PDB file of C-alpha atoms in Angstrom:
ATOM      1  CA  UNK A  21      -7.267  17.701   8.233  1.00 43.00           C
ATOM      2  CA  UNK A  22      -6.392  21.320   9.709  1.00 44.00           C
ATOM      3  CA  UNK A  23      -8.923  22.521  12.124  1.00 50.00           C
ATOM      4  CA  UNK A  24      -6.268  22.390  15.287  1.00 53.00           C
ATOM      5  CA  UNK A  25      -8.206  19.468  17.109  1.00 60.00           C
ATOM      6  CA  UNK A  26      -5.734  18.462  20.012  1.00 57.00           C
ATOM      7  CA  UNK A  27      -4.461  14.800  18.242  1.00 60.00           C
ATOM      8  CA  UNK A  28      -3.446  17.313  15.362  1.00 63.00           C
ATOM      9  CA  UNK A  29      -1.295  19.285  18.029  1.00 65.00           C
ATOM     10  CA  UNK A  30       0.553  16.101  18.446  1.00 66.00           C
ATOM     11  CA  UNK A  31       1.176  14.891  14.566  1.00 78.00           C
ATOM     12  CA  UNK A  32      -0.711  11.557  15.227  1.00 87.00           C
ATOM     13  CA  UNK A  33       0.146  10.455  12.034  1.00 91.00           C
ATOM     14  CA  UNK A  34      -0.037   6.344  12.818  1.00 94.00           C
ATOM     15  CA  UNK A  35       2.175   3.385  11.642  1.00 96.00           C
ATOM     16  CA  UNK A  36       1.085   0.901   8.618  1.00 96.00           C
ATOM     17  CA  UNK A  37       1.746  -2.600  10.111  1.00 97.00           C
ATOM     18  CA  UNK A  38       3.577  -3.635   7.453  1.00 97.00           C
ATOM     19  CA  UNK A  39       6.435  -0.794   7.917  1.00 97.00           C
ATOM     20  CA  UNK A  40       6.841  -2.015  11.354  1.00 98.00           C
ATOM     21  CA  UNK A  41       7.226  -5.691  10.225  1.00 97.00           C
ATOM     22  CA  UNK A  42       9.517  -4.828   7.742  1.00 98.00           C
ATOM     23  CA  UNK A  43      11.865  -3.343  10.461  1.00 97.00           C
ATOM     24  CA  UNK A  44      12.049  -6.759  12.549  1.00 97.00           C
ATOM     25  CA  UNK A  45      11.945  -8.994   8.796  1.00 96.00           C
ATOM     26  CA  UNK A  46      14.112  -7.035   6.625  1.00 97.00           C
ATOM     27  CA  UNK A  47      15.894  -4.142   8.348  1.00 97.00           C
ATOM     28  CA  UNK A  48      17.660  -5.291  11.771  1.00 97.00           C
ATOM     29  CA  UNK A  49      18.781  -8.532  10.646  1.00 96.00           C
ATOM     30  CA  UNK A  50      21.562  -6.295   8.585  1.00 95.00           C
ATOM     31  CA  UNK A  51      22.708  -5.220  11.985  1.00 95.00           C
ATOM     32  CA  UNK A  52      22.670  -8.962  13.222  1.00 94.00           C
ATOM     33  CA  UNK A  53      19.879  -8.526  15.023  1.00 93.00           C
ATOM     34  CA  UNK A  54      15.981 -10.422  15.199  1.00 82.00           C
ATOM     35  CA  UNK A  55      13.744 -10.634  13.527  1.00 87.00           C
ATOM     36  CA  UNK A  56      12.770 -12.123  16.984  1.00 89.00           C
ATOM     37  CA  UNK A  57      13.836 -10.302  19.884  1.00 86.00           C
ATOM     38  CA  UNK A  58      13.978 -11.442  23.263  1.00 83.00           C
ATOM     39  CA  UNK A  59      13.809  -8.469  24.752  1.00 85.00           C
ATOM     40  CA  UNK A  60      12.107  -5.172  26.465  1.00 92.00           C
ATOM     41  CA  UNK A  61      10.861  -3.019  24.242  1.00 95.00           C
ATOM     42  CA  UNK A  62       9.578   0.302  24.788  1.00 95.00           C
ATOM     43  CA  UNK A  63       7.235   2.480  22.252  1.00 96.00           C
ATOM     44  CA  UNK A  64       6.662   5.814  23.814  1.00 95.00           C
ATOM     45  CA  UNK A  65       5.105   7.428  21.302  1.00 94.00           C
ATOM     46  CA  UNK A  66       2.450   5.012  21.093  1.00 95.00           C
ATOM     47  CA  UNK A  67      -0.954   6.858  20.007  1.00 94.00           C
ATOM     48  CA  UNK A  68      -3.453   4.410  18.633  1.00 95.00           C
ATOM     49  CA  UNK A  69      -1.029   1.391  19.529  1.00 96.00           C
ATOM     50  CA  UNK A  70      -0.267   0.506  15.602  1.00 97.00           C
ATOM     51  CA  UNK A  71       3.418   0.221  16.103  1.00 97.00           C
ATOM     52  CA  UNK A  72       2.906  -0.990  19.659  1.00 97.00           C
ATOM     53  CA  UNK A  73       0.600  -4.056  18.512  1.00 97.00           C
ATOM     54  CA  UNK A  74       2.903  -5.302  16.026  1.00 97.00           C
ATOM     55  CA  UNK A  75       6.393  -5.155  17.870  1.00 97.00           C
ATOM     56  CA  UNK A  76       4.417  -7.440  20.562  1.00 96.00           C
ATOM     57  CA  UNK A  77       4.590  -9.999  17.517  1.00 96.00           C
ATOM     58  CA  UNK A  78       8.581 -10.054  17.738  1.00 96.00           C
ATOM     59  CA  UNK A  79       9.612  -8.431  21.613  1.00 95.00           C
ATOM     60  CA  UNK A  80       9.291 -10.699  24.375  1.00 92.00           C
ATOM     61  CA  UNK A  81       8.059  -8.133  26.119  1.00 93.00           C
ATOM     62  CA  UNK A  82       6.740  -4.725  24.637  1.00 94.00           C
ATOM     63  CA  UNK A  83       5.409  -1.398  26.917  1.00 94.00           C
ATOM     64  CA  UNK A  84       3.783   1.236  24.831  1.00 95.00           C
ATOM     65  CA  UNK A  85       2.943   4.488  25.879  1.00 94.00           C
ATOM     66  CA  UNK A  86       1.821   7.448  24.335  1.00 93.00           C
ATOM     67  CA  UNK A  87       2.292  11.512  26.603  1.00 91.00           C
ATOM     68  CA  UNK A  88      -1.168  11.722  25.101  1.00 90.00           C
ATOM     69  CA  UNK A  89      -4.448   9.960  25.947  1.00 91.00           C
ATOM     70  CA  UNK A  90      -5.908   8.636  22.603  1.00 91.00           C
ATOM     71  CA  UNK A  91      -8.287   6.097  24.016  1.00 90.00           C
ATOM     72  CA  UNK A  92      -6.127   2.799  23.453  1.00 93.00           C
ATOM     73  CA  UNK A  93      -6.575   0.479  26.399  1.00 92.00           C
ATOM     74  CA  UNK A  94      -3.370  -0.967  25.458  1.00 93.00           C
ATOM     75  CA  UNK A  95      -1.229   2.332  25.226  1.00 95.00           C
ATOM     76  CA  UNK A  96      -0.364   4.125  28.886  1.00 93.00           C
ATOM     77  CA  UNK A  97      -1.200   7.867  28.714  1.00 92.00           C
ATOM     78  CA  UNK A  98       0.206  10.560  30.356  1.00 90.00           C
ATOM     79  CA  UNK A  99       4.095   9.533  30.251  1.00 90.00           C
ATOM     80  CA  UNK A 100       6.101  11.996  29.015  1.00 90.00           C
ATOM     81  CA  UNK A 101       8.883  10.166  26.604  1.00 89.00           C
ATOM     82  CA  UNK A 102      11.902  12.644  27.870  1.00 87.00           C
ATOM     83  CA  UNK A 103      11.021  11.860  31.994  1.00 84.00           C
ATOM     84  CA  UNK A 104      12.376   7.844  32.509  1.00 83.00           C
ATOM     85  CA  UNK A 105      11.316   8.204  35.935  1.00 81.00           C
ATOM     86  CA  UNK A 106       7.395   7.694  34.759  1.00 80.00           C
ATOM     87  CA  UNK A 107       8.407   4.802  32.666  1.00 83.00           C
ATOM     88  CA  UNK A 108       9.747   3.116  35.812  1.00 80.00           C
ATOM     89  CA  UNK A 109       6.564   4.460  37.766  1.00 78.00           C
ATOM     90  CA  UNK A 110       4.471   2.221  35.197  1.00 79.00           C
ATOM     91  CA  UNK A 111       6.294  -0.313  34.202  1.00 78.00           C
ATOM     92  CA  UNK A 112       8.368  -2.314  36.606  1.00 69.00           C
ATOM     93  CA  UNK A 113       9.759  -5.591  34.607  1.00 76.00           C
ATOM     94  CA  UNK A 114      13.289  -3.601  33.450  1.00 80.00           C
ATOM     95  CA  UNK A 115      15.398  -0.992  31.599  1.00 86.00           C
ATOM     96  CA  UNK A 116      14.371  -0.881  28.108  1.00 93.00           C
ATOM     97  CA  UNK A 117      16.668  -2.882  25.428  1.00 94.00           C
ATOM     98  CA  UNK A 118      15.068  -1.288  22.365  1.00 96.00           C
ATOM     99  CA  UNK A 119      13.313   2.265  22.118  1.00 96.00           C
ATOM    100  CA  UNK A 120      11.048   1.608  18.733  1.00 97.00           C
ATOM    101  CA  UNK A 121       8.948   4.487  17.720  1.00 97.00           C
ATOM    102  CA  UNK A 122       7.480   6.790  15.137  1.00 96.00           C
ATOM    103  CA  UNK A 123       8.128  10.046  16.635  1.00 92.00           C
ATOM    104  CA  UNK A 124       6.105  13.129  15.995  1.00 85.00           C
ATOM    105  CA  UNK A 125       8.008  15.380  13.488  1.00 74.00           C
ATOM    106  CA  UNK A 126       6.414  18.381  14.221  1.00 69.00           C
ATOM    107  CA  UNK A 127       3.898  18.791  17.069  1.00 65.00           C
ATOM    108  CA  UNK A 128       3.169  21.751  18.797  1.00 66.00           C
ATOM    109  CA  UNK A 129       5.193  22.694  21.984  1.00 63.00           C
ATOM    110  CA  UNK A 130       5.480  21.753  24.646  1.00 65.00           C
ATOM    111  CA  UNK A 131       5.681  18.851  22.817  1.00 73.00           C
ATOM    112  CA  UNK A 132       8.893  16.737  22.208  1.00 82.00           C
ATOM    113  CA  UNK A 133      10.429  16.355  18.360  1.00 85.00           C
ATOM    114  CA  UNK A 134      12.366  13.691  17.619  1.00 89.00           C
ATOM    115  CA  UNK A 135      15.462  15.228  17.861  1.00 89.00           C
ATOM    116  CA  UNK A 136      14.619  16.496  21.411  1.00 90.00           C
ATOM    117  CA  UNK A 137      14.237  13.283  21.992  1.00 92.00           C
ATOM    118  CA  UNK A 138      16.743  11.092  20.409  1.00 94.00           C
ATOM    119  CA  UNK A 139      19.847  12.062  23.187  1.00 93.00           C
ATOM    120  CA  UNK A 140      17.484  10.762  26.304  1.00 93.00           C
ATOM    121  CA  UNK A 141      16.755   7.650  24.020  1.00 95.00           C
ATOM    122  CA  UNK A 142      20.324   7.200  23.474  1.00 95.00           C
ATOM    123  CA  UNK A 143      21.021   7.341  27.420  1.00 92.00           C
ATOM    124  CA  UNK A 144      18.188   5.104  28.190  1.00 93.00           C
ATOM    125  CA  UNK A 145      17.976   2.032  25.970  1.00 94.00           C
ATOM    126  CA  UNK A 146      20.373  -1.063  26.760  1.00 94.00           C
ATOM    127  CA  UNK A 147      20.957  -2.207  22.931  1.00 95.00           C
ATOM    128  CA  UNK A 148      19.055   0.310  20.173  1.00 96.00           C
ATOM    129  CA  UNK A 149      16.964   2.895  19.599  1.00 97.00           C
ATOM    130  CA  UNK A 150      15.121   3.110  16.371  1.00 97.00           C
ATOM    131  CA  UNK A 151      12.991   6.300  14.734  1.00 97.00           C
ATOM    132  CA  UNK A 152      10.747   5.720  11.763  1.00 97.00           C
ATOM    133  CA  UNK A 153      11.188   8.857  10.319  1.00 95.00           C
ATOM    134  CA  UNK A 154      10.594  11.244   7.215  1.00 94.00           C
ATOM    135  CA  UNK A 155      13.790  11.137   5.207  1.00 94.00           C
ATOM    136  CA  UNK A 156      13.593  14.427   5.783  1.00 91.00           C
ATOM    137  CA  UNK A 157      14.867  14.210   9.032  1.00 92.00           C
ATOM    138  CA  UNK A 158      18.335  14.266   7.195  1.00 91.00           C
ATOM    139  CA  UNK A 159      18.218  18.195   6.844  1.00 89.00           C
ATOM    140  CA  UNK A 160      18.894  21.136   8.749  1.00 88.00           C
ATOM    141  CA  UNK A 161      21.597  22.782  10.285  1.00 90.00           C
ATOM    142  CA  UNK A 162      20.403  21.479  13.519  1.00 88.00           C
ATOM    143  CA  UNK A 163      20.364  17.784  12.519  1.00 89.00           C
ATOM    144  CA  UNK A 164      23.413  17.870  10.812  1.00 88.00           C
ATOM    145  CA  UNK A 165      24.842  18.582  14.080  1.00 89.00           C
ATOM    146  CA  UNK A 166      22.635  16.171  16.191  1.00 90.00           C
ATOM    147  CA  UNK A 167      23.647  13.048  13.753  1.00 90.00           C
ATOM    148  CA  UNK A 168      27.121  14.025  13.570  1.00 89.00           C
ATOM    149  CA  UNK A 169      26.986  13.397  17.987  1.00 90.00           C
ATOM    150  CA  UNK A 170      25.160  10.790  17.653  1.00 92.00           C
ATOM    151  CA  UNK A 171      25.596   8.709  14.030  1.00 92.00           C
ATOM    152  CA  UNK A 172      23.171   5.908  13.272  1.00 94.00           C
ATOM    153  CA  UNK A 173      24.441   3.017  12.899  1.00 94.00           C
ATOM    154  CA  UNK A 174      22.119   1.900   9.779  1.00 95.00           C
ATOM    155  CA  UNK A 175      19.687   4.575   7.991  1.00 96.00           C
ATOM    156  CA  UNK A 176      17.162   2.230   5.912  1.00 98.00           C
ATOM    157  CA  UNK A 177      15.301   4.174   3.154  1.00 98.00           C
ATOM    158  CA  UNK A 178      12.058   2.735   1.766  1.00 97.00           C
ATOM    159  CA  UNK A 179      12.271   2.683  -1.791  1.00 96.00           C
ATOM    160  CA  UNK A 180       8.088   2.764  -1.924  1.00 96.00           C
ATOM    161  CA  UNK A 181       6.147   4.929  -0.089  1.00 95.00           C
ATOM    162  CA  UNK A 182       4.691   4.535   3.666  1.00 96.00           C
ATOM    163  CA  UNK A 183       1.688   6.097   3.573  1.00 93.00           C
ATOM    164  CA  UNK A 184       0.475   7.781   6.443  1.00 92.00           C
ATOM    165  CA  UNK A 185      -2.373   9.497   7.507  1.00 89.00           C
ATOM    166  CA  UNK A 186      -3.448  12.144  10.426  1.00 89.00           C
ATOM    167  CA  UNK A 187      -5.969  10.225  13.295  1.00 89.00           C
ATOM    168  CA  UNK A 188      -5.800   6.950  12.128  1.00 92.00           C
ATOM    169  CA  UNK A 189      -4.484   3.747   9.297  1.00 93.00           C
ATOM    170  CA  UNK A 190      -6.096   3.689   5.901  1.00 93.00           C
ATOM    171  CA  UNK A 191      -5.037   0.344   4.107  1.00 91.00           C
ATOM    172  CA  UNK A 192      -5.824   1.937   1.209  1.00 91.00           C
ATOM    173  CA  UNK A 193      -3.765   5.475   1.651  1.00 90.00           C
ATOM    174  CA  UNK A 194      -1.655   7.111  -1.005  1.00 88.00           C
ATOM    175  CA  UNK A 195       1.759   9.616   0.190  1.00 85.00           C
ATOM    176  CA  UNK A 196       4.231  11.018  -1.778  1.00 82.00           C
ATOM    177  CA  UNK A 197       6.110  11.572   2.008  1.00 90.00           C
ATOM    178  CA  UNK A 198       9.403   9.352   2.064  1.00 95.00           C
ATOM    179  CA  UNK A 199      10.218   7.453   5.514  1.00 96.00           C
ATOM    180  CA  UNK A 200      13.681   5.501   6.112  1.00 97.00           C
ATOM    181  CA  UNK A 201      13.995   3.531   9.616  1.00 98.00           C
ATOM    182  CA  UNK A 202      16.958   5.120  11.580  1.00 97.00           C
ATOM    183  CA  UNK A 203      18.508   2.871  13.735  1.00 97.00           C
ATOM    184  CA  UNK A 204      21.493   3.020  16.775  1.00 96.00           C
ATOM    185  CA  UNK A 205      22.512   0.002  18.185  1.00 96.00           C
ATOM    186  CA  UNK A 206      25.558  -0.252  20.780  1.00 95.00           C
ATOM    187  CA  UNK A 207      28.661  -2.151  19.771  1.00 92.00           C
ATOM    188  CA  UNK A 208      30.235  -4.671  21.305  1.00 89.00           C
ATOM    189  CA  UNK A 209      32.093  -2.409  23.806  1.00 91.00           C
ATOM    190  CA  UNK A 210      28.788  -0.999  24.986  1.00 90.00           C
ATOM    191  CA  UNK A 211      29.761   2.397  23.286  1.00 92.00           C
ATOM    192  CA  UNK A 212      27.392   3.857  20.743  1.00 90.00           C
ATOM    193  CA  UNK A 213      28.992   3.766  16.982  1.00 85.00           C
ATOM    194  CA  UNK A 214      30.754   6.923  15.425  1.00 81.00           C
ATOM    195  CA  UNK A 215      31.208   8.917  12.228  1.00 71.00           C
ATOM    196  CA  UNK A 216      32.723   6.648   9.594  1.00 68.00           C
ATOM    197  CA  UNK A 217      34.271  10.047   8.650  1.00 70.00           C
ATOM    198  CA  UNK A 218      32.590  13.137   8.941  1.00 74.00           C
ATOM    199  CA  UNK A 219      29.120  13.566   8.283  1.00 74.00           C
ATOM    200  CA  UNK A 220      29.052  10.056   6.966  1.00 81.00           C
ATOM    201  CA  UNK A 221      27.390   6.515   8.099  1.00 85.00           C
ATOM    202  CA  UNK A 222      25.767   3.487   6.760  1.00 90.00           C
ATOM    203  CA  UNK A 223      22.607   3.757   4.328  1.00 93.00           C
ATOM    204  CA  UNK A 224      20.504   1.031   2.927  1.00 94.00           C
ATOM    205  CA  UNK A 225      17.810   1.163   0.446  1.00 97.00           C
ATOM    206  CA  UNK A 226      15.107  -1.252   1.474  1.00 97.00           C
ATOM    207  CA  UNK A 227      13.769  -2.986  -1.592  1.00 97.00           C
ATOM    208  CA  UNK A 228      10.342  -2.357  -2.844  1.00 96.00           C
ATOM    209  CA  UNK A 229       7.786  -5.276  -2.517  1.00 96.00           C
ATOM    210  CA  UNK A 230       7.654  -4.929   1.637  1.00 97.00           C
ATOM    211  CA  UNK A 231       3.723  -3.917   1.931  1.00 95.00           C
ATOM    212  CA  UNK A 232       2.749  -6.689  -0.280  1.00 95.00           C
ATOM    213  CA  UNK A 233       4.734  -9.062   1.688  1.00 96.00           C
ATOM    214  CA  UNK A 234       4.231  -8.254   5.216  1.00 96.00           C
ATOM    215  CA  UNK A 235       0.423  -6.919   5.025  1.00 95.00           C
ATOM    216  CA  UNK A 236      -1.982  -9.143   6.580  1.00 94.00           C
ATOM    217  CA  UNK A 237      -5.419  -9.359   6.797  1.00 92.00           C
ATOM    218  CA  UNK A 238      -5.925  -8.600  10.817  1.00 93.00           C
ATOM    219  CA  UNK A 239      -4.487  -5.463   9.930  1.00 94.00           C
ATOM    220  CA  UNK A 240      -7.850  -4.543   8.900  1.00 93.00           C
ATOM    221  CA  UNK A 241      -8.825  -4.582  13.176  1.00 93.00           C
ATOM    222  CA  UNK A 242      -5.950  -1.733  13.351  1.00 94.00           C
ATOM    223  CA  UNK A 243      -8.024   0.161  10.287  1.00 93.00           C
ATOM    224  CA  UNK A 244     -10.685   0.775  13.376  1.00 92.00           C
ATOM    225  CA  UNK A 245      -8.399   2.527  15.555  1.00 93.00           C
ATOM    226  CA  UNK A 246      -8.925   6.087  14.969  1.00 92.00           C
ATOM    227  CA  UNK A 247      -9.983   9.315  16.484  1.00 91.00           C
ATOM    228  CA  UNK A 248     -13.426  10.376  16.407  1.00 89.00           C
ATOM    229  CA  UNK A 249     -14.607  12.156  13.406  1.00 87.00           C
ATOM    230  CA  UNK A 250     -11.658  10.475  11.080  1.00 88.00           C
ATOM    231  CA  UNK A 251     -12.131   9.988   7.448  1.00 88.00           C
ATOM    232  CA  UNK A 252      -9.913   7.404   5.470  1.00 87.00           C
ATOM    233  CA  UNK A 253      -8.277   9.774   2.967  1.00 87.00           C
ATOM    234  CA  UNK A 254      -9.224   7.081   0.256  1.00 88.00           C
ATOM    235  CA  UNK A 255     -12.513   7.172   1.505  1.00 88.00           C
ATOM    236  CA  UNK A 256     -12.711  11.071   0.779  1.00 85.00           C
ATOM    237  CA  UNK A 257     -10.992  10.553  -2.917  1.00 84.00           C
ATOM    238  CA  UNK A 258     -13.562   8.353  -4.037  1.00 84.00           C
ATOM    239  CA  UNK A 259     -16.107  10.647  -3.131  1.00 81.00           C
ATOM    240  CA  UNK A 260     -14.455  13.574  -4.578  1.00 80.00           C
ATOM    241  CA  UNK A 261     -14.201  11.247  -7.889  1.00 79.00           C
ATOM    242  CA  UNK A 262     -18.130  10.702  -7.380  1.00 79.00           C
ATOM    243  CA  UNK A 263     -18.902  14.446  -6.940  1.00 78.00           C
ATOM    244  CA  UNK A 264     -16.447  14.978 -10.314  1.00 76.00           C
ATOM    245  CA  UNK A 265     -18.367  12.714 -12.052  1.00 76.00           C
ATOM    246  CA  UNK A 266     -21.867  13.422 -10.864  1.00 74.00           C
ATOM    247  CA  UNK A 267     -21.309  16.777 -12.687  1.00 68.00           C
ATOM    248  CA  UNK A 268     -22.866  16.474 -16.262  1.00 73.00           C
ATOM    249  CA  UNK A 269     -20.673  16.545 -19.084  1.00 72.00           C
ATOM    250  CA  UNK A 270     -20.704  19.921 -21.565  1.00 67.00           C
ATOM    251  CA  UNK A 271     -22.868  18.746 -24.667  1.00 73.00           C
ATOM    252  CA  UNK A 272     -21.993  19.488 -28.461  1.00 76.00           C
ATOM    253  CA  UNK A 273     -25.263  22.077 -28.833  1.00 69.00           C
ATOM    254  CA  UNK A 274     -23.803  24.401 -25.460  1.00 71.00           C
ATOM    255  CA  UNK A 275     -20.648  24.683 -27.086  1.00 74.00           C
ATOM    256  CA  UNK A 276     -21.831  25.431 -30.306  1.00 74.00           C
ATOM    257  CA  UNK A 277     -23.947  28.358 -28.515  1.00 70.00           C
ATOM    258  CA  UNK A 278     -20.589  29.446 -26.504  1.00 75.00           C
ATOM    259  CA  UNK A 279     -18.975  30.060 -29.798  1.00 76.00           C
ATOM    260  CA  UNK A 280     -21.969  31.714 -31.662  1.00 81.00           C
ATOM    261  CA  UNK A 281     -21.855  34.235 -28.497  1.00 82.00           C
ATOM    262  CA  UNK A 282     -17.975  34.810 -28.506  1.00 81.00           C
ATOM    263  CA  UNK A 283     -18.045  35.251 -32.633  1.00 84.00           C
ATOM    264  CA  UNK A 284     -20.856  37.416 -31.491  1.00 87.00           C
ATOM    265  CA  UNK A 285     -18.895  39.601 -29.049  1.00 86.00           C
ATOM    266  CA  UNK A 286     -15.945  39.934 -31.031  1.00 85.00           C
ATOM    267  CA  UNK A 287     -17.707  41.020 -33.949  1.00 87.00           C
ATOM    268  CA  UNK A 288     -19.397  44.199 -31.423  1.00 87.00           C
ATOM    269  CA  UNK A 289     -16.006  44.757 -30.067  1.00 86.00           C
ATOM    270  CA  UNK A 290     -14.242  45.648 -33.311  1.00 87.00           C
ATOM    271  CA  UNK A 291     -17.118  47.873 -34.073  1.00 90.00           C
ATOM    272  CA  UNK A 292     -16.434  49.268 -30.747  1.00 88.00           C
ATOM    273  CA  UNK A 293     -12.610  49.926 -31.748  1.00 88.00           C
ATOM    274  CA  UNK A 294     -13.321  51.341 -34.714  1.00 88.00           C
ATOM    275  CA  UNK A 295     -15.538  53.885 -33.451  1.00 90.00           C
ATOM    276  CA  UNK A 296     -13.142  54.599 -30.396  1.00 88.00           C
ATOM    277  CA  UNK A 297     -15.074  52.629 -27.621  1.00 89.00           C
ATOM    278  CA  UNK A 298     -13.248  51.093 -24.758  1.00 88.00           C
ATOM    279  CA  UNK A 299     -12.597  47.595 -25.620  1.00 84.00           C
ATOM    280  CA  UNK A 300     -11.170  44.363 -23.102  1.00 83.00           C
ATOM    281  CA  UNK A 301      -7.702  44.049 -22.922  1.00 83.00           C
ATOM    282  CA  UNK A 302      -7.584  40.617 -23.773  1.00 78.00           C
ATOM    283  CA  UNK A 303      -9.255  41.743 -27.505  1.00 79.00           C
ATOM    284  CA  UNK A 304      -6.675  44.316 -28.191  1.00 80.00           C
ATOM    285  CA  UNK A 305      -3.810  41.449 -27.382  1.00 80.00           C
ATOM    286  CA  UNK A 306      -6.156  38.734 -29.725  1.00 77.00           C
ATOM    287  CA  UNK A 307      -7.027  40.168 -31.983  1.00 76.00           C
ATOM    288  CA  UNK A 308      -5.846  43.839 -32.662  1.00 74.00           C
ATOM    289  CA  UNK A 309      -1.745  43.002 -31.682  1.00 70.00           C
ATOM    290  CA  UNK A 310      -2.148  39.407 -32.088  1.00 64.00           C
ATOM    291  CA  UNK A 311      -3.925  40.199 -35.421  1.00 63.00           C
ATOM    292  CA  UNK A 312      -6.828  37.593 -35.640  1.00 63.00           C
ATOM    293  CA  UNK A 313      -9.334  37.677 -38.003  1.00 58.00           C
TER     294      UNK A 313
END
């Protein structure tokens, strides 16, 4: 999908359930956290509400929000992620502990990336802040310098792929995109962590398996959350596999007749050479240099 509709502007490229599961059930418990927290939690880059509806399964109290107005009555539109004062405008019950989100990588300006946005994150949230990002988030110039300020405290790597796709969740989506959960949590003295030594912190590799054990069925009712128009990209390879198919196979008698006419050809082409004719180049490098009979 490419033809600049405005949810493309904004990379709405939307959660599987499963990935956001596997942060509560596999990922923050390394950091001593959860899986159940008893806390705010604040997803401002909401979209569609697929991240949004499943933290609400762990947070005891979860305010999603997207600068963009997709249509989801649970997601507040119009709050910009980098201007707090419009979270407090619409949502009155506290300070955020946790910023969860999966931030656009790439949108169009004006729009906020997630490095843009990770500092005000930082300032705002009480406990964490954590980015499901590409693992390409890791490069640049520019990022080395933004992680080196402000280290993770874990980066968790998915060892299988997290498929995602542009308007809305396909189940059934293939990606060869990697994603790792990057996460920031304050220590103990309130103070966010630093470098173990330069340019280095704490990795994990999350263990494959984590779709097929935190899937479930009512993720299907996400599966209808999309923008108008969208496709399920498995949808569209099985009916590119259809069109493949439909078109008839090449039978023994046409090939015998493609060769008859090439033998044919040939056979006027070397007449052609020996009498000084033009000939193609590709006969000259067959069968003149190449010296075919």
């Amino acid at each position: 999908m490419a033809d600049g509709a405005p949810w493309q502007k904004a990379a709405l490229f939307c959660t599987p359930p499963w990935a956001t599961r596997t942060l509560f059930r596999v990922v923050l418990p390394r950091l001593g956290v959860g899986p159940m927290l008893p806390n705010i939690v604040w997803e401002p880059c909401a979209g569609l509400g697929h991240m949004s509806k499943v933290i609400e399964e762990f947070a005891t109290a979860t305010f999603a929000s997207d600068i963009n107005d997709f249509g989801a009555p649970d997601v507040a539109a119009g709050l910009d992620a980098c201007d707090h004062s419009e979270y407090w405008n619409a949502f009155v019950q506290g300070r955020p502990d946790w910023i969860i989100t999966n931030p656009p990588f790439s949108p169009d300006p004006p729009l906020k990336s997630a490095a843009e946005m990770l500092p005000g994150f930082l300032h705002f949230a009480r406990v964490g802040v954590a980015l499901l990002c590409r693992l390409q988030w890791l490069e640049t110039e520019e990022r080395h310098a933004l992680l080196s300020e402000f280290p993770p405290s874990l980066v968790a790597i998915f060892s299988e792929r997290v498929p995602m796709c542009e308007g809305g969740y396909d189940p059934k989506c293939k990606s060869a995109s990697a994603y790792a959960w990057f996460i920031w949590k304050r220590q103990e003295d309130g103070q966010w962590p630093r470098c173990l030594a330069d340019g280095q912190f704490t990795a994990f590799l999350i263990p494959p398996g984590q779709k097929k054990a935190w899937f479930k069925p009512s993720d299907l009712l996400l599966a209808k959350r999309h923008v108008p128009g969208f496709v399920p990209p498995s949808v569209r390879r099985k009916e590119r596999e259809a069109a493949r198919k439909a078109v008839p196979p090449v039978t023994a008698h046409e090939i015998e007749l493609e060769l008859d006419g090439l033998k044919k050809a040939v056979e006027q082409y070397k007449r052609d050479y020996a009498a000084g004719r033009p000939v193609p180049p590709w006969f000259i490098a067959e069968f003149i240099q190449g010296g075919s009979s």
